Amino acid sequence: MEKKIIDDYEPGPLPSPRKMDRFGFLKQEINNPPDGLAKGREERRVRKWRKMIGVGGSDWKHYVRRKPHVVKRRIRKGIPDCLRGLVWQLISGSRDLLLMNPGVYEQLVIYETSASELDIIRDISRTFPSHVFFQQRHGPGQRSLYNVLKAYSVYDRDVGYVQGMGFLAGLLLLYMSEEDAFWLLVALLKGAVHAPMEGLYQVGLPLVQQYLCLFDRLMKEHMPKLGEHFTQEMINPSMYASQWFITVFSYSFPFHLALRIWDVFLYEGVKIVFKVGLALLKYRHDDLVKLPFEKLIHALRNFPDDAMDPDTLLPMAYSIKVSRRLEELKQEYNKKDGKPSLSIEIKGNQKQVQ
């Protein structure tokens, strides 16, 4: 077959040098550097994590079996940034998929063609445009993003490519190689550990519809006064929460908050998206119940900085219990629509490229 890869493009001009934050995004404001005490705490935290995961993750599964509550607590506090890529691969099951499918990614990228290639190229510059890795037109970041998205669109032609997938792949590429990012995307969409996410991107967005319906029910149960106000103002979750689920808060939320959410999301599953969404509404509850339609829409799409502080928002989210009720609502939704439950797993039967 004809080789088709974005490496064939001529590189564009390098972006002008500007100040960046510690994650590689162009700085919007001046941040104070961490003091010596905070730096020492972080170094001790990294040592604990290194001991927990072992060399290259060799001790991870053993530690999770022995001390699951310790692992959960530490993940909720945030994975050290220098170890985040490795830990994400361990907790998502993507490392196992990579080892079980040697050479598959290379074949998908180099020797296969996709009907979505032009759509992917069109959207690439819209993914994290303020991050240095993706700024250079046809530069290394944009080429890597193209390759991962193109490979997935070939791997799963039923899903192909949908614009929101770029933010998932882009986030992963900031912490791991192309091949690692591809298999983590597969692990998420196919459900290697948790419920598969592919329904978020299939025709008609069936899983988005389900999640928004469940979120609406949970919101009205946890905050009946706000639910009544939303009903009066004809506000529904599709007006403000779709991107929360489609990109797992990576589209418009502060990056440091998105990372903390992703730490928990990869370990505990999609329930953290519901919890964070409910926590945001709870945090602004007293203001939201007073606002008319137009101001409500603006407020729901533009939360203040204090609401975006992970150390404030996430403990509030953790305190909201949704697991049992979410499962009940999911079963009710599937029964009503005549659909089977969505708890699907893949183990050794990953799709192979012939």
PDB file of C-alpha atoms in Angstrom, residues 13-277:
ATOM      1  CA  PRO A  13       8.221  28.550  10.806  1.00  0.00           C
ATOM      2  CA  LEU A  14       9.159  28.179  14.443  1.00  0.00           C
ATOM      3  CA  PRO A  15       6.936  30.080  16.886  1.00  0.00           C
ATOM      4  CA  SER A  16       8.455  33.153  18.473  1.00  0.00           C
ATOM      5  CA  PRO A  17       9.968  32.510  21.918  1.00  0.00           C
ATOM      6  CA  ARG A  18       7.603  33.486  24.741  1.00  0.00           C
ATOM      7  CA  LYS A  19       7.366  32.708  28.415  1.00  0.00           C
ATOM      8  CA  MET A  20       5.693  29.414  29.236  1.00  0.00           C
ATOM      9  CA  ASP A  21       4.285  27.847  32.371  1.00  0.00           C
ATOM     10  CA  ARG A  22       5.671  24.589  33.761  1.00  0.00           C
ATOM     11  CA  PHE A  23       3.362  22.539  31.508  1.00  0.00           C
ATOM     12  CA  GLY A  24       4.482  24.213  28.260  1.00  0.00           C
ATOM     13  CA  PHE A  25       1.529  26.579  27.757  1.00  0.00           C
ATOM     14  CA  LEU A  26       2.068  30.253  27.016  1.00  0.00           C
ATOM     15  CA  LYS A  27       1.822  32.123  30.297  1.00  0.00           C
ATOM     16  CA  GLN A  28      -1.300  34.176  30.866  1.00  0.00           C
ATOM     17  CA  GLU A  29      -0.029  35.558  34.138  1.00  0.00           C
ATOM     18  CA  ILE A  30       3.063  35.527  36.312  1.00  0.00           C
ATOM     19  CA  ASN A  31       3.226  32.582  38.697  1.00  0.00           C
ATOM     20  CA  ASN A  32       5.406  32.636  41.774  1.00  0.00           C
ATOM     21  CA  PRO A  33       8.050  29.885  41.799  1.00  0.00           C
ATOM     22  CA  PRO A  34       7.606  27.175  44.451  1.00  0.00           C
ATOM     23  CA  ASP A  35       9.435  27.802  47.701  1.00  0.00           C
ATOM     24  CA  GLY A  36      12.069  25.480  49.119  1.00  0.00           C
ATOM     25  CA  LEU A  37       9.641  23.802  51.519  1.00  0.00           C
ATOM     26  CA  ALA A  38       7.202  22.940  48.735  1.00  0.00           C
ATOM     27  CA  LYS A  39      10.054  21.645  46.564  1.00  0.00           C
ATOM     28  CA  GLY A  40      11.225  19.382  49.386  1.00  0.00           C
ATOM     29  CA  ARG A  41       7.709  17.996  49.870  1.00  0.00           C
ATOM     30  CA  GLU A  42       7.441  17.266  46.157  1.00  0.00           C
ATOM     31  CA  GLU A  43      10.779  15.428  46.138  1.00  0.00           C
ATOM     32  CA  ARG A  44       9.655  13.235  49.060  1.00  0.00           C
ATOM     33  CA  ARG A  45       6.372  12.550  47.252  1.00  0.00           C
ATOM     34  CA  VAL A  46       8.225  11.496  44.099  1.00  0.00           C
ATOM     35  CA  ARG A  47      10.406   9.109  46.129  1.00  0.00           C
ATOM     36  CA  LYS A  48       7.280   7.487  47.614  1.00  0.00           C
ATOM     37  CA  TRP A  49       5.793   7.037  44.163  1.00  0.00           C
ATOM     38  CA  ARG A  50       8.999   5.604  42.712  1.00  0.00           C
ATOM     39  CA  LYS A  51       9.122   3.059  45.517  1.00  0.00           C
ATOM     40  CA  MET A  52       5.458   2.208  44.919  1.00  0.00           C
ATOM     41  CA  ILE A  53       5.700   1.609  41.155  1.00  0.00           C
ATOM     42  CA  GLY A  54       9.214   0.099  40.977  1.00  0.00           C
ATOM     43  CA  VAL A  55      11.579   0.318  38.029  1.00  0.00           C
ATOM     44  CA  GLY A  56       9.513   0.820  34.864  1.00  0.00           C
ATOM     45  CA  GLY A  57       6.351  -0.098  36.778  1.00  0.00           C
ATOM     46  CA  SER A  58       7.606  -3.542  37.804  1.00  0.00           C
ATOM     47  CA  ASP A  59       6.094  -3.367  41.320  1.00  0.00           C
ATOM     48  CA  TRP A  60       2.860  -1.610  40.424  1.00  0.00           C
ATOM     49  CA  LYS A  61       0.398  -4.505  40.204  1.00  0.00           C
ATOM     50  CA  HIS A  62       1.750  -6.064  43.375  1.00  0.00           C
ATOM     51  CA  TYR A  63       1.417  -2.788  45.295  1.00  0.00           C
ATOM     52  CA  VAL A  64      -2.125  -2.177  44.022  1.00  0.00           C
ATOM     53  CA  ARG A  65      -3.171  -5.625  45.218  1.00  0.00           C
ATOM     54  CA  ARG A  66      -1.572  -5.131  48.640  1.00  0.00           C
ATOM     55  CA  LYS A  67      -2.549  -1.533  49.350  1.00  0.00           C
ATOM     56  CA  PRO A  68      -5.408  -0.394  47.072  1.00  0.00           C
ATOM     57  CA  HIS A  69      -6.573   2.280  49.520  1.00  0.00           C
ATOM     58  CA  VAL A  70      -3.101   3.839  49.633  1.00  0.00           C
ATOM     59  CA  VAL A  71      -2.971   3.898  45.828  1.00  0.00           C
ATOM     60  CA  LYS A  72      -6.409   5.507  45.576  1.00  0.00           C
ATOM     61  CA  ARG A  73      -5.519   8.153  48.162  1.00  0.00           C
ATOM     62  CA  ARG A  74      -2.237   9.042  46.489  1.00  0.00           C
ATOM     63  CA  ILE A  75      -3.792   9.232  43.031  1.00  0.00           C
ATOM     64  CA  ARG A  76      -6.492  11.552  44.346  1.00  0.00           C
ATOM     65  CA  LYS A  77      -3.782  13.813  45.745  1.00  0.00           C
ATOM     66  CA  GLY A  78      -2.227  13.969  42.278  1.00  0.00           C
ATOM     67  CA  ILE A  79       0.391  11.894  40.462  1.00  0.00           C
ATOM     68  CA  PRO A  80       3.848  13.562  40.347  1.00  0.00           C
ATOM     69  CA  ASP A  81       4.188  15.186  36.944  1.00  0.00           C
ATOM     70  CA  CYS A  82       7.515  13.490  36.192  1.00  0.00           C
ATOM     71  CA  LEU A  83       5.859  10.065  36.632  1.00  0.00           C
ATOM     72  CA  ARG A  84       2.432  10.859  35.234  1.00  0.00           C
ATOM     73  CA  GLY A  85       2.935   9.324  31.782  1.00  0.00           C
ATOM     74  CA  LEU A  86       4.142   5.997  33.125  1.00  0.00           C
ATOM     75  CA  VAL A  87       1.464   5.773  35.814  1.00  0.00           C
ATOM     76  CA  TRP A  88      -1.295   6.631  33.349  1.00  0.00           C
ATOM     77  CA  GLN A  89      -0.189   3.707  31.182  1.00  0.00           C
ATOM     78  CA  LEU A  90      -0.142   1.377  34.182  1.00  0.00           C
ATOM     79  CA  ILE A  91      -3.570   2.293  35.545  1.00  0.00           C
ATOM     80  CA  SER A  92      -5.295   2.366  32.131  1.00  0.00           C
ATOM     81  CA  GLY A  93      -4.164  -1.076  30.995  1.00  0.00           C
ATOM     82  CA  SER A  94      -2.549   0.409  27.881  1.00  0.00           C
ATOM     83  CA  ARG A  95       0.906  -0.957  28.674  1.00  0.00           C
ATOM     84  CA  ASP A  96      -0.474  -4.507  28.420  1.00  0.00           C
ATOM     85  CA  LEU A  97      -2.156  -3.707  25.086  1.00  0.00           C
ATOM     86  CA  LEU A  98       1.126  -2.360  23.713  1.00  0.00           C
ATOM     87  CA  LEU A  99       3.014  -5.495  24.696  1.00  0.00           C
ATOM     88  CA  MET A 100       0.326  -7.755  23.197  1.00  0.00           C
ATOM     89  CA  ASN A 101       0.301  -5.947  19.847  1.00  0.00           C
ATOM     90  CA  PRO A 102       3.914  -5.392  18.724  1.00  0.00           C
ATOM     91  CA  GLY A 103       4.337  -3.566  15.427  1.00  0.00           C
ATOM     92  CA  VAL A 104       0.632  -2.820  15.023  1.00  0.00           C
ATOM     93  CA  TYR A 105       0.900   0.933  15.548  1.00  0.00           C
ATOM     94  CA  GLU A 106       3.690   1.322  12.997  1.00  0.00           C
ATOM     95  CA  GLN A 107       1.689  -0.601  10.419  1.00  0.00           C
ATOM     96  CA  LEU A 108      -1.411   1.524  11.028  1.00  0.00           C
ATOM     97  CA  VAL A 109       0.524   4.769  10.627  1.00  0.00           C
ATOM     98  CA  ILE A 110       2.733   3.916   7.672  1.00  0.00           C
ATOM     99  CA  TYR A 111       0.900   1.384   5.527  1.00  0.00           C
ATOM    100  CA  GLU A 112      -2.804   2.077   6.051  1.00  0.00           C
ATOM    101  CA  THR A 113      -4.969   4.909   4.688  1.00  0.00           C
ATOM    102  CA  SER A 114      -7.874   6.608   6.419  1.00  0.00           C
ATOM    103  CA  ALA A 115     -10.961   8.358   5.087  1.00  0.00           C
ATOM    104  CA  SER A 116     -10.553  10.880   7.930  1.00  0.00           C
ATOM    105  CA  GLU A 117      -7.089  12.178   7.020  1.00  0.00           C
ATOM    106  CA  LEU A 118      -8.217  15.566   5.681  1.00  0.00           C
ATOM    107  CA  ASP A 119     -10.531  16.130   8.664  1.00  0.00           C
ATOM    108  CA  ILE A 120      -7.692  15.347  11.066  1.00  0.00           C
ATOM    109  CA  ILE A 121      -5.299  17.726   9.283  1.00  0.00           C
ATOM    110  CA  ARG A 122      -7.943  20.466   9.336  1.00  0.00           C
ATOM    111  CA  ASP A 123      -8.476  20.166  13.099  1.00  0.00           C
ATOM    112  CA  ILE A 124      -4.893  19.709  14.295  1.00  0.00           C
ATOM    113  CA  SER A 125      -4.140  23.404  14.755  1.00  0.00           C
ATOM    114  CA  ARG A 126      -7.215  23.728  16.995  1.00  0.00           C
ATOM    115  CA  THR A 127      -5.848  21.301  19.573  1.00  0.00           C
ATOM    116  CA  PHE A 128      -4.046  23.022  22.474  1.00  0.00           C
ATOM    117  CA  PRO A 129      -3.007  25.938  20.210  1.00  0.00           C
ATOM    118  CA  SER A 130      -1.292  27.737  23.106  1.00  0.00           C
ATOM    119  CA  HIS A 131       1.010  24.804  23.907  1.00  0.00           C
ATOM    120  CA  VAL A 132       4.545  24.990  22.563  1.00  0.00           C
ATOM    121  CA  PHE A 133       4.513  21.334  21.457  1.00  0.00           C
ATOM    122  CA  PHE A 134       1.594  21.882  19.057  1.00  0.00           C
ATOM    123  CA  GLN A 135       2.285  25.426  17.891  1.00  0.00           C
ATOM    124  CA  GLN A 136       4.658  24.813  14.996  1.00  0.00           C
ATOM    125  CA  ARG A 137       2.716  24.160  11.802  1.00  0.00           C
ATOM    126  CA  HIS A 138       3.530  20.597  10.701  1.00  0.00           C
ATOM    127  CA  GLY A 139       6.058  20.474  13.553  1.00  0.00           C
ATOM    128  CA  PRO A 140       6.792  17.398  15.718  1.00  0.00           C
ATOM    129  CA  GLY A 141       3.736  17.862  17.922  1.00  0.00           C
ATOM    130  CA  GLN A 142       1.270  18.267  15.098  1.00  0.00           C
ATOM    131  CA  ARG A 143       2.804  15.316  13.221  1.00  0.00           C
ATOM    132  CA  SER A 144       2.544  13.095  16.295  1.00  0.00           C
ATOM    133  CA  LEU A 145      -1.065  14.151  16.867  1.00  0.00           C
ATOM    134  CA  TYR A 146      -1.923  13.428  13.246  1.00  0.00           C
ATOM    135  CA  ASN A 147      -0.278  10.007  13.385  1.00  0.00           C
ATOM    136  CA  VAL A 148      -2.116   8.921  16.548  1.00  0.00           C
ATOM    137  CA  LEU A 149      -5.517  10.109  15.327  1.00  0.00           C
ATOM    138  CA  LYS A 150      -5.019   8.646  11.871  1.00  0.00           C
ATOM    139  CA  ALA A 151      -3.911   5.315  13.355  1.00  0.00           C
ATOM    140  CA  TYR A 152      -6.994   5.153  15.564  1.00  0.00           C
ATOM    141  CA  SER A 153      -9.318   6.034  12.685  1.00  0.00           C
ATOM    142  CA  VAL A 154      -7.919   3.006  10.830  1.00  0.00           C
ATOM    143  CA  TYR A 155      -7.859   0.733  13.889  1.00  0.00           C
ATOM    144  CA  ASP A 156     -11.554   1.374  14.558  1.00  0.00           C
ATOM    145  CA  ARG A 157     -13.215   2.410  11.317  1.00  0.00           C
ATOM    146  CA  ASP A 158     -16.667   2.316  12.950  1.00  0.00           C
ATOM    147  CA  VAL A 159     -15.654   5.255  15.136  1.00  0.00           C
ATOM    148  CA  GLY A 160     -13.117   6.755  12.748  1.00  0.00           C
ATOM    149  CA  TYR A 161     -12.284  10.295  13.825  1.00  0.00           C
ATOM    150  CA  VAL A 162     -14.320  12.906  15.702  1.00  0.00           C
ATOM    151  CA  GLN A 163     -12.971  16.328  16.593  1.00  0.00           C
ATOM    152  CA  GLY A 164     -13.116  15.905  20.381  1.00  0.00           C
ATOM    153  CA  MET A 165     -10.725  12.961  20.159  1.00  0.00           C
ATOM    154  CA  GLY A 166      -7.894  15.377  19.361  1.00  0.00           C
ATOM    155  CA  PHE A 167      -7.891  16.756  22.897  1.00  0.00           C
ATOM    156  CA  LEU A 168      -7.615  13.271  24.394  1.00  0.00           C
ATOM    157  CA  ALA A 169      -4.749  12.327  22.084  1.00  0.00           C
ATOM    158  CA  GLY A 170      -3.078  15.718  22.512  1.00  0.00           C
ATOM    159  CA  LEU A 171      -3.145  15.483  26.292  1.00  0.00           C
ATOM    160  CA  LEU A 172      -1.648  11.996  26.196  1.00  0.00           C
ATOM    161  CA  LEU A 173       1.119  13.058  23.804  1.00  0.00           C
ATOM    162  CA  LEU A 174       2.359  15.603  26.325  1.00  0.00           C
ATOM    163  CA  TYR A 175       3.240  12.713  28.634  1.00  0.00           C
ATOM    164  CA  MET A 176       4.213   9.784  26.431  1.00  0.00           C
ATOM    165  CA  SER A 177       5.331   8.621  22.995  1.00  0.00           C
ATOM    166  CA  GLU A 178       3.061   8.299  19.967  1.00  0.00           C
ATOM    167  CA  GLU A 179       2.706   4.549  20.304  1.00  0.00           C
ATOM    168  CA  ASP A 180       2.022   4.738  24.041  1.00  0.00           C
ATOM    169  CA  ALA A 181      -0.573   7.479  23.470  1.00  0.00           C
ATOM    170  CA  PHE A 182      -2.266   5.422  20.750  1.00  0.00           C
ATOM    171  CA  TRP A 183      -2.665   2.364  22.965  1.00  0.00           C
ATOM    172  CA  LEU A 184      -3.942   4.447  25.854  1.00  0.00           C
ATOM    173  CA  LEU A 185      -6.543   5.902  23.486  1.00  0.00           C
ATOM    174  CA  VAL A 186      -7.474   2.334  22.516  1.00  0.00           C
ATOM    175  CA  ALA A 187      -7.664   1.329  26.194  1.00  0.00           C
ATOM    176  CA  LEU A 188     -10.072   4.196  26.908  1.00  0.00           C
ATOM    177  CA  LEU A 189     -12.342   3.851  23.901  1.00  0.00           C
ATOM    178  CA  LYS A 190     -12.451   0.044  23.933  1.00  0.00           C
ATOM    179  CA  GLY A 191     -12.722  -0.327  27.711  1.00  0.00           C
ATOM    180  CA  ALA A 192      -9.560  -2.139  28.810  1.00  0.00           C
ATOM    181  CA  VAL A 193     -10.257  -1.351  32.490  1.00  0.00           C
ATOM    182  CA  HIS A 194     -13.430   0.728  32.742  1.00  0.00           C
ATOM    183  CA  ALA A 195     -16.572   1.067  30.614  1.00  0.00           C
ATOM    184  CA  PRO A 196     -15.661   1.792  26.960  1.00  0.00           C
ATOM    185  CA  MET A 197     -15.840   5.402  25.798  1.00  0.00           C
ATOM    186  CA  GLU A 198     -16.314   4.794  22.072  1.00  0.00           C
ATOM    187  CA  GLY A 199     -20.023   5.669  22.355  1.00  0.00           C
ATOM    188  CA  LEU A 200     -18.954   9.276  22.971  1.00  0.00           C
ATOM    189  CA  TYR A 201     -17.755   9.464  19.366  1.00  0.00           C
ATOM    190  CA  GLN A 202     -20.026   7.118  17.432  1.00  0.00           C
ATOM    191  CA  VAL A 203     -22.698   8.428  15.061  1.00  0.00           C
ATOM    192  CA  GLY A 204     -25.403  10.119  17.100  1.00  0.00           C
ATOM    193  CA  LEU A 205     -23.117  10.348  20.162  1.00  0.00           C
ATOM    194  CA  PRO A 206     -25.179   7.741  22.071  1.00  0.00           C
ATOM    195  CA  LEU A 207     -22.999   7.731  25.181  1.00  0.00           C
ATOM    196  CA  VAL A 208     -22.993  11.536  25.378  1.00  0.00           C
ATOM    197  CA  GLN A 209     -26.790  11.461  25.353  1.00  0.00           C
ATOM    198  CA  GLN A 210     -26.822   8.837  28.084  1.00  0.00           C
ATOM    199  CA  TYR A 211     -24.327  10.653  30.308  1.00  0.00           C
ATOM    200  CA  LEU A 212     -26.125  13.986  29.966  1.00  0.00           C
ATOM    201  CA  CYS A 213     -29.415  12.328  30.879  1.00  0.00           C
ATOM    202  CA  LEU A 214     -27.853  10.689  33.935  1.00  0.00           C
ATOM    203  CA  PHE A 215     -26.128  13.925  34.941  1.00  0.00           C
ATOM    204  CA  ASP A 216     -29.420  15.801  34.742  1.00  0.00           C
ATOM    205  CA  ARG A 217     -31.053  13.248  37.041  1.00  0.00           C
ATOM    206  CA  LEU A 218     -28.191  13.364  39.537  1.00  0.00           C
ATOM    207  CA  MET A 219     -28.116  17.163  39.544  1.00  0.00           C
ATOM    208  CA  LYS A 220     -31.835  17.382  40.291  1.00  0.00           C
ATOM    209  CA  GLU A 221     -31.521  14.824  43.090  1.00  0.00           C
ATOM    210  CA  HIS A 222     -28.489  16.462  44.722  1.00  0.00           C
ATOM    211  CA  MET A 223     -29.577  20.082  44.146  1.00  0.00           C
ATOM    212  CA  PRO A 224     -33.379  20.130  43.753  1.00  0.00           C
ATOM    213  CA  LYS A 225     -33.632  23.930  44.032  1.00  0.00           C
ATOM    214  CA  LEU A 226     -31.110  24.420  41.226  1.00  0.00           C
ATOM    215  CA  GLY A 227     -32.782  21.675  39.196  1.00  0.00           C
ATOM    216  CA  GLU A 228     -36.125  23.438  39.472  1.00  0.00           C
ATOM    217  CA  HIS A 229     -34.538  26.741  38.434  1.00  0.00           C
ATOM    218  CA  PHE A 230     -32.881  25.103  35.425  1.00  0.00           C
ATOM    219  CA  THR A 231     -36.234  23.630  34.406  1.00  0.00           C
ATOM    220  CA  GLN A 232     -37.923  27.031  34.657  1.00  0.00           C
ATOM    221  CA  GLU A 233     -35.179  28.647  32.587  1.00  0.00           C
ATOM    222  CA  MET A 234     -35.172  25.705  30.145  1.00  0.00           C
ATOM    223  CA  ILE A 235     -31.512  24.883  30.791  1.00  0.00           C
ATOM    224  CA  ASN A 236     -30.378  21.327  30.077  1.00  0.00           C
ATOM    225  CA  PRO A 237     -26.903  19.734  30.370  1.00  0.00           C
ATOM    226  CA  SER A 238     -26.366  19.630  26.594  1.00  0.00           C
ATOM    227  CA  MET A 239     -26.001  23.417  26.737  1.00  0.00           C
ATOM    228  CA  TYR A 240     -22.977  23.345  29.039  1.00  0.00           C
ATOM    229  CA  ALA A 241     -21.751  19.843  29.915  1.00  0.00           C
ATOM    230  CA  SER A 242     -21.227  17.990  26.616  1.00  0.00           C
ATOM    231  CA  GLN A 243     -17.523  18.877  26.406  1.00  0.00           C
ATOM    232  CA  TRP A 244     -17.019  17.778  30.016  1.00  0.00           C
ATOM    233  CA  PHE A 245     -17.695  14.210  28.914  1.00  0.00           C
ATOM    234  CA  ILE A 246     -16.397  14.306  25.323  1.00  0.00           C
ATOM    235  CA  THR A 247     -12.950  15.649  26.310  1.00  0.00           C
ATOM    236  CA  VAL A 248     -12.937  14.770  30.048  1.00  0.00           C
ATOM    237  CA  PHE A 249     -12.458  18.450  30.954  1.00  0.00           C
ATOM    238  CA  SER A 250      -9.362  18.820  28.748  1.00  0.00           C
ATOM    239  CA  TYR A 251     -10.943  21.267  26.281  1.00  0.00           C
ATOM    240  CA  SER A 252     -11.434  24.500  28.228  1.00  0.00           C
ATOM    241  CA  PHE A 253     -10.487  23.831  31.833  1.00  0.00           C
ATOM    242  CA  PRO A 254      -7.179  24.971  33.372  1.00  0.00           C
ATOM    243  CA  PHE A 255      -4.543  22.400  32.514  1.00  0.00           C
ATOM    244  CA  HIS A 256      -3.412  21.801  36.107  1.00  0.00           C
ATOM    245  CA  LEU A 257      -7.007  20.959  37.046  1.00  0.00           C
ATOM    246  CA  ALA A 258      -7.553  18.766  33.971  1.00  0.00           C
ATOM    247  CA  LEU A 259      -4.457  16.717  34.861  1.00  0.00           C
ATOM    248  CA  ARG A 260      -5.681  16.071  38.386  1.00  0.00           C
ATOM    249  CA  ILE A 261      -9.073  14.991  37.035  1.00  0.00           C
ATOM    250  CA  TRP A 262      -7.399  12.687  34.504  1.00  0.00           C
ATOM    251  CA  ASP A 263      -5.325  11.054  37.259  1.00  0.00           C
ATOM    252  CA  VAL A 264      -8.543   9.985  38.968  1.00  0.00           C
ATOM    253  CA  PHE A 265     -10.474   9.345  35.757  1.00  0.00           C
ATOM    254  CA  LEU A 266      -7.972   6.761  34.528  1.00  0.00           C
ATOM    255  CA  TYR A 267      -8.000   4.952  37.879  1.00  0.00           C
ATOM    256  CA  GLU A 268     -11.655   5.239  38.948  1.00  0.00           C
ATOM    257  CA  GLY A 269     -13.530   5.717  35.693  1.00  0.00           C
ATOM    258  CA  VAL A 270     -16.086   8.186  34.350  1.00  0.00           C
ATOM    259  CA  LYS A 271     -17.824   8.729  37.698  1.00  0.00           C
ATOM    260  CA  ILE A 272     -15.254  11.439  38.488  1.00  0.00           C
ATOM    261  CA  VAL A 273     -16.617  13.478  35.543  1.00  0.00           C
ATOM    262  CA  PHE A 274     -20.080  13.365  37.124  1.00  0.00           C
ATOM    263  CA  LYS A 275     -18.627  14.232  40.537  1.00  0.00           C
ATOM    264  CA  VAL A 276     -16.617  17.201  39.291  1.00  0.00           C
ATOM    265  CA  GLY A 277     -19.582  18.493  37.287  1.00  0.00           C
TER     266      GLY A 277
END
